[in-house]
Coordinates of C-alpha atoms and ligand atoms in Angstrom, one line a residue:
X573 CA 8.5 0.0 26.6
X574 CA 6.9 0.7 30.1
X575 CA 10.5 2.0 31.4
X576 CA 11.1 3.7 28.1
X577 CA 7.7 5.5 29.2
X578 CA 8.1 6.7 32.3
X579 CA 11.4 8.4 31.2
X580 CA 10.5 9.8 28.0
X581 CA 7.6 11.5 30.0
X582 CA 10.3 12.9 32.9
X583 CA 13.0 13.7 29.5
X584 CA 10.0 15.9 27.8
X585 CA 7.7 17.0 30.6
X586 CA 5.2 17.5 28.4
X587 CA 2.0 16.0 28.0
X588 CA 1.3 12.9 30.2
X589 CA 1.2 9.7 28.1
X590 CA 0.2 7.5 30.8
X591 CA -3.4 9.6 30.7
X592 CA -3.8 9.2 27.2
X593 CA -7.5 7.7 25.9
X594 CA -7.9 6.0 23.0
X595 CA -11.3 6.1 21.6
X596 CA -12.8 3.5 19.6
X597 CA -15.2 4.1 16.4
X598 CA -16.9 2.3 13.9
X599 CA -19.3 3.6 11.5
X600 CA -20.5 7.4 11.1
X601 CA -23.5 7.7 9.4
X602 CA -26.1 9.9 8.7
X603 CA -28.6 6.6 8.8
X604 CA -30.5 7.5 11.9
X605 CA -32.4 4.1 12.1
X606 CA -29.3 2.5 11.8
X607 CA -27.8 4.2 14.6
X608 CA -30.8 3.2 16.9
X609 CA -30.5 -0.4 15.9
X610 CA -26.8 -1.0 16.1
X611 CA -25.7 1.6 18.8
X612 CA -22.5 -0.3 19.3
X613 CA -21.1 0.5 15.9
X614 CA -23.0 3.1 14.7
X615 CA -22.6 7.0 15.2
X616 CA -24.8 9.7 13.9
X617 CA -22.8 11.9 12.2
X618 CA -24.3 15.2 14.3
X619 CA -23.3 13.3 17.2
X620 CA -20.0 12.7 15.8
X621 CA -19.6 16.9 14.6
X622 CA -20.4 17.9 18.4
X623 CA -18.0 15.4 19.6
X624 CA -15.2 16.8 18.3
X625 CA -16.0 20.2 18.9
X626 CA -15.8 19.5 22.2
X627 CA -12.3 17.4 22.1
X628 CA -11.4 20.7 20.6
X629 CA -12.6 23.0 22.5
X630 CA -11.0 21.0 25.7
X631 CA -7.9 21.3 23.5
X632 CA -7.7 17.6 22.8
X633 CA -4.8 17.1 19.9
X634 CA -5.1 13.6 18.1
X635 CA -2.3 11.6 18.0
X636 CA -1.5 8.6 16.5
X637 CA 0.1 5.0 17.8
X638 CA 3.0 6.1 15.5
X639 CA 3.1 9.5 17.1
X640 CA 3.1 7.7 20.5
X641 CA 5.8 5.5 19.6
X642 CA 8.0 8.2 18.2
X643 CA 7.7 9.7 21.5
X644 CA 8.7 6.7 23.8
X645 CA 12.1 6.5 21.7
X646 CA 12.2 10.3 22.6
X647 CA 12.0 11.9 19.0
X648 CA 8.3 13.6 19.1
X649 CA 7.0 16.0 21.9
X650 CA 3.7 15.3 22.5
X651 CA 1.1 18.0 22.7
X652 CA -0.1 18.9 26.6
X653 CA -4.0 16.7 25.7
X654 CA -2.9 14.4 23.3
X655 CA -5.9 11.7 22.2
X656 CA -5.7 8.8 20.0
X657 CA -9.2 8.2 18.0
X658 CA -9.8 4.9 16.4
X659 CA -12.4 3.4 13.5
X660 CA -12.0 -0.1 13.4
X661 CA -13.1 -2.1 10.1
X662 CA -13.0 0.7 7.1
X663 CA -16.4 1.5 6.6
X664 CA -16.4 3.8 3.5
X665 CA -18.7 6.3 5.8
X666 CA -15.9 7.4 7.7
X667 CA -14.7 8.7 4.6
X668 CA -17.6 10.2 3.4
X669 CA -18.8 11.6 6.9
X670 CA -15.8 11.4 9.6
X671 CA -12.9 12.5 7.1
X672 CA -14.1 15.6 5.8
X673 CA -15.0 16.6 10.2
X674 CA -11.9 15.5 11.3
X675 CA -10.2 17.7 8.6
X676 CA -12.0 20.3 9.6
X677 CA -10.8 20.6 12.8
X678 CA -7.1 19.6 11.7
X679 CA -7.6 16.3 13.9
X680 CA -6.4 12.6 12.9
X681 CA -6.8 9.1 13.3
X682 CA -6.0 5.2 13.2
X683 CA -7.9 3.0 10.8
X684 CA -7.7 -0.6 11.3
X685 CA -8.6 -2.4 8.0
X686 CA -8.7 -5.8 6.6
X687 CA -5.7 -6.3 5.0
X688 CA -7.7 -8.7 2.6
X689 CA -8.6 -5.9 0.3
X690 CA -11.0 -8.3 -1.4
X691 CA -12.9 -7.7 1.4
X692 CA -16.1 -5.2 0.4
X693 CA -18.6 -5.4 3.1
X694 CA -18.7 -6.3 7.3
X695 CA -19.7 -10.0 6.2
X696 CA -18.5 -10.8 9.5
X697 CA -21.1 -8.8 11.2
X698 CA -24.0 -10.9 9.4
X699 CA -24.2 -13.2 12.2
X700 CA -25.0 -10.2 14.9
X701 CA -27.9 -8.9 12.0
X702 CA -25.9 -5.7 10.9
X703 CA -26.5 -4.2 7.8
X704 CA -24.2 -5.3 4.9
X705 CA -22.3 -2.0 4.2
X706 CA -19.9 -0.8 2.1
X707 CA -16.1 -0.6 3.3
X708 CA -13.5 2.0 2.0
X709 CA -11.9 1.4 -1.5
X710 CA -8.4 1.6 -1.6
X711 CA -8.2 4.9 -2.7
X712 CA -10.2 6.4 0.1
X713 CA -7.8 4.8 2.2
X714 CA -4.7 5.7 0.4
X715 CA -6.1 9.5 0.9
X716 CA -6.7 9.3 4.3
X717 CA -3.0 8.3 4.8
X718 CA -1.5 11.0 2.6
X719 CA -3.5 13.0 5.4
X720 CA -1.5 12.2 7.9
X721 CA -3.7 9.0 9.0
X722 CA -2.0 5.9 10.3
X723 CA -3.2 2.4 8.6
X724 CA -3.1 -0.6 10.7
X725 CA -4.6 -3.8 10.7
X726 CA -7.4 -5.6 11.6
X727 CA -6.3 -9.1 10.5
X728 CA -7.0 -10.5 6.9
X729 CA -10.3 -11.6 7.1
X730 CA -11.6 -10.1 10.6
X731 CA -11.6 -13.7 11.9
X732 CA -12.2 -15.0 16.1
X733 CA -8.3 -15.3 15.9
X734 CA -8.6 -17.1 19.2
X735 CA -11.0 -19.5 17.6
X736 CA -8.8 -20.4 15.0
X737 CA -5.7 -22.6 14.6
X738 CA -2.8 -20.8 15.6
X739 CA -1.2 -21.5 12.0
X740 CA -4.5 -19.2 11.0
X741 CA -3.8 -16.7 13.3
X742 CA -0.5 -16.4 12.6
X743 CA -1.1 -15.7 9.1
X744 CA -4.1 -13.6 9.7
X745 CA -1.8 -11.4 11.9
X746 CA 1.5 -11.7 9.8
X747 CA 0.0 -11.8 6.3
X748 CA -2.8 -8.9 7.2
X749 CA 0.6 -6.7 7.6
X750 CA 2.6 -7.7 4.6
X751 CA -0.3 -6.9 2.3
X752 CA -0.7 -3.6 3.7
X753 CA 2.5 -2.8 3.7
X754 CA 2.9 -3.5 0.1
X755 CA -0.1 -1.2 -0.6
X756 CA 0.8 1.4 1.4
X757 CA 4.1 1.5 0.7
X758 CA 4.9 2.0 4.3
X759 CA 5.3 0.3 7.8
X760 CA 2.2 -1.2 9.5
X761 CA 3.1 -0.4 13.1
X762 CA -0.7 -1.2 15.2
X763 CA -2.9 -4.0 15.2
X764 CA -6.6 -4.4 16.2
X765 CA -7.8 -8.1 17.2
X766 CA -11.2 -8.6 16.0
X767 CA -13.9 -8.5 18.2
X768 CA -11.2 -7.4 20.5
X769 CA -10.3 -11.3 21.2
X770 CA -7.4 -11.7 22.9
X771 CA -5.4 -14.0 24.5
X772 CA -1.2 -14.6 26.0
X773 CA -0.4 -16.3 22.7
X774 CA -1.7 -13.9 20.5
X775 CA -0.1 -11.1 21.9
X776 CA 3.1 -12.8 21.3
X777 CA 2.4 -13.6 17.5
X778 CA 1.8 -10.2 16.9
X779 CA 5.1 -8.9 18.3
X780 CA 6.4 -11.3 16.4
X781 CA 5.1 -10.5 13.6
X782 CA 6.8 -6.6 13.9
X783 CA 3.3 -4.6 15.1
X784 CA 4.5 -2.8 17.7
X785 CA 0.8 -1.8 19.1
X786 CA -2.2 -4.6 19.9
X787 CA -5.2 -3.0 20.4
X788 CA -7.6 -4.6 22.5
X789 CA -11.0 -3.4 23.2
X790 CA -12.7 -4.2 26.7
X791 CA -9.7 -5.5 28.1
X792 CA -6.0 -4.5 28.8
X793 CA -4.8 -2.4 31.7
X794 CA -6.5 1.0 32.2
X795 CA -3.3 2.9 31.8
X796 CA -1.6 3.3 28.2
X797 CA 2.0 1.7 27.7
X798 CA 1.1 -0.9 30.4
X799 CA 1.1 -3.5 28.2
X800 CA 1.2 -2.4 24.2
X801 CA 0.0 -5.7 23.0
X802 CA -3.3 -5.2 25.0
X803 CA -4.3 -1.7 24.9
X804 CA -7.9 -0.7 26.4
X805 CA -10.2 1.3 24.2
X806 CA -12.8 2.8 24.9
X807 CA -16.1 2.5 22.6
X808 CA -17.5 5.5 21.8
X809 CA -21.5 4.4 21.5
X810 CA -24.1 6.4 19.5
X811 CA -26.7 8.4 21.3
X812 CA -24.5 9.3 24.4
X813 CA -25.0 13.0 25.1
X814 CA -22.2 15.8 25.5
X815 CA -21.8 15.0 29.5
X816 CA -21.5 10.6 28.7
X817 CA -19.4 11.5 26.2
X818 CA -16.9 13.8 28.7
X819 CA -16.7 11.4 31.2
X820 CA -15.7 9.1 28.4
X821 CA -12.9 11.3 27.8
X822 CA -12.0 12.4 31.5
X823 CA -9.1 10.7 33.3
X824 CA -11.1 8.5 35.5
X825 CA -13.1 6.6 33.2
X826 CA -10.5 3.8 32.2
X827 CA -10.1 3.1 36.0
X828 CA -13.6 3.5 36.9
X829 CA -14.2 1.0 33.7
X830 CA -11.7 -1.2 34.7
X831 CA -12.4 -1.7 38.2
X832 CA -16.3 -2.5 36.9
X833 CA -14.5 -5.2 34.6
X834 CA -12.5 -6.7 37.4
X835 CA -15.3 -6.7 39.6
X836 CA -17.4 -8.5 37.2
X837 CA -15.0 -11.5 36.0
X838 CA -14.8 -12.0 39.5
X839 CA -18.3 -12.7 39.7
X840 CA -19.0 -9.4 41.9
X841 CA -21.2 -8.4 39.9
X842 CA -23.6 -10.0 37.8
X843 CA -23.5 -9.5 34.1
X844 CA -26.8 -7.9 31.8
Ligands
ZN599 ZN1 -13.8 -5.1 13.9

């Protein structure tokens, strides 16, 4: 895939696909206590409007994964400031307050969702004290991808897959995909560990398993197509201002990010 990259980009010499950020969402809301309390996961929706007025005014175009990979085998163009923006978990507020934005402004994105659609609310955040919320029914989700969304998935169950028995992982990874291919009625391509826990072996199960994209979260190579089974995102936090938000955006950021990650595993630099 890297080489496939590198001439794809020289082939089209459009765009550059090694630059592309992939931003990482949770939960809009319009809840702003919510948004003070868990600023990890939880955009203001006002925050969220001005943030892609500025991605479009920049002339940021969403893409997504499947975009990407129609590109590297040399069948899509890609536009000159391509983006990929990403909710993880299906919280039915990014239906009711992300959706009707990103429409606006013609934009689209990857949900990854529990491919247990039993699943109703984040009980897997109850241990961090977030709020038990609502997650999208399947007919929000089913809209979204007639809109040109792409669906991927964020295991069965949203499970520490490298906590688990491998036998559990596998199926949480496998299964997660099967399910939502059946009700989708099309291919799952992208996969997003939970709680971005990753590890060698679970890279391999998911290839294996026919994903094509593993989304990581604070890990992975700063560059895009490095390594597709470990792909960096970058969290989008609520209350960052127009300027934290750009540099979030701008080229460097991954490397700067990166670099503070390497230095800190290596004991460089003490952790908060
Ligand atoms: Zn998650």
């Amino acid at each position: 895939m890297q080489n496939n990259s590198k001439n794809g980009h020289k082939h089209h010499g459009l765009g550059s696909p090694n630059k592309i950020k992939v931003l990482m969402y949770h939960l809009i809301t319009n809840d702003k206590k919510l948004c003070e309390k868990h600023r990890n996961i939880a955009v203001h929706v006002d925050e969220f409007r001005s943030q892609m007025e500025f991605l479009d005014r920049c002339g940021f175009v969403t893409i997504t994964f499947e975009d990407y990979l129609l590109f590297l085998e040399g069948e899509l163009n890609l536009p000159k400031k391509p983006i990929i923006l990403s909710f993880d978990d299906g919280f039915a507020d990014v239906h009711k307050y992300a959706f009707p934005i990103l429409r606006e402004f013609g934009m689209r994105a990857v949900l990854f969702i529990m491919g247990d659609r039993k699943i109703k609310t984040n009980s897997w955040d109850i241990p961090s004290g977030v709020l038990q919320l609502p997650l999208l029914a399947d007919y929000q989700i089913i809209e979204m991808h007639d809109a040109g969304f792409e669906i991927g998935s964020h295991a069965l169950t949203h499970s520490m897959l490298t906590h688990i028995p491998r036998e559990k992982s596998w199926e949480e990874i496998s299964r997660s995909r099967m399910l939502l291919e059946i009700f989708l009625n099309a291919q799952v391509k992208s996969f997003a560990y939970p709680f971005g826990s990753v590890d060698a072996t679970l890279k391999i199960l998911v290839k294996e398993a026919g994903y094509k994209i593993g989304c990581g979260t604070y890990s992975g190579p700063p560059v895009l197509g490095k390594d597709p089974y470990e792909i960096r995102r970058i969290l989008i936090q609520g209350q960052l201002n127009t300027l934290q938000f750009a540099l979030r955006v701008s080229s460097p950021y991954h490397f700067l990010e990166w670099t503070w990650w390497q230095l800190k595993k290596n004991g460089l630099i003490k952790s908060k």
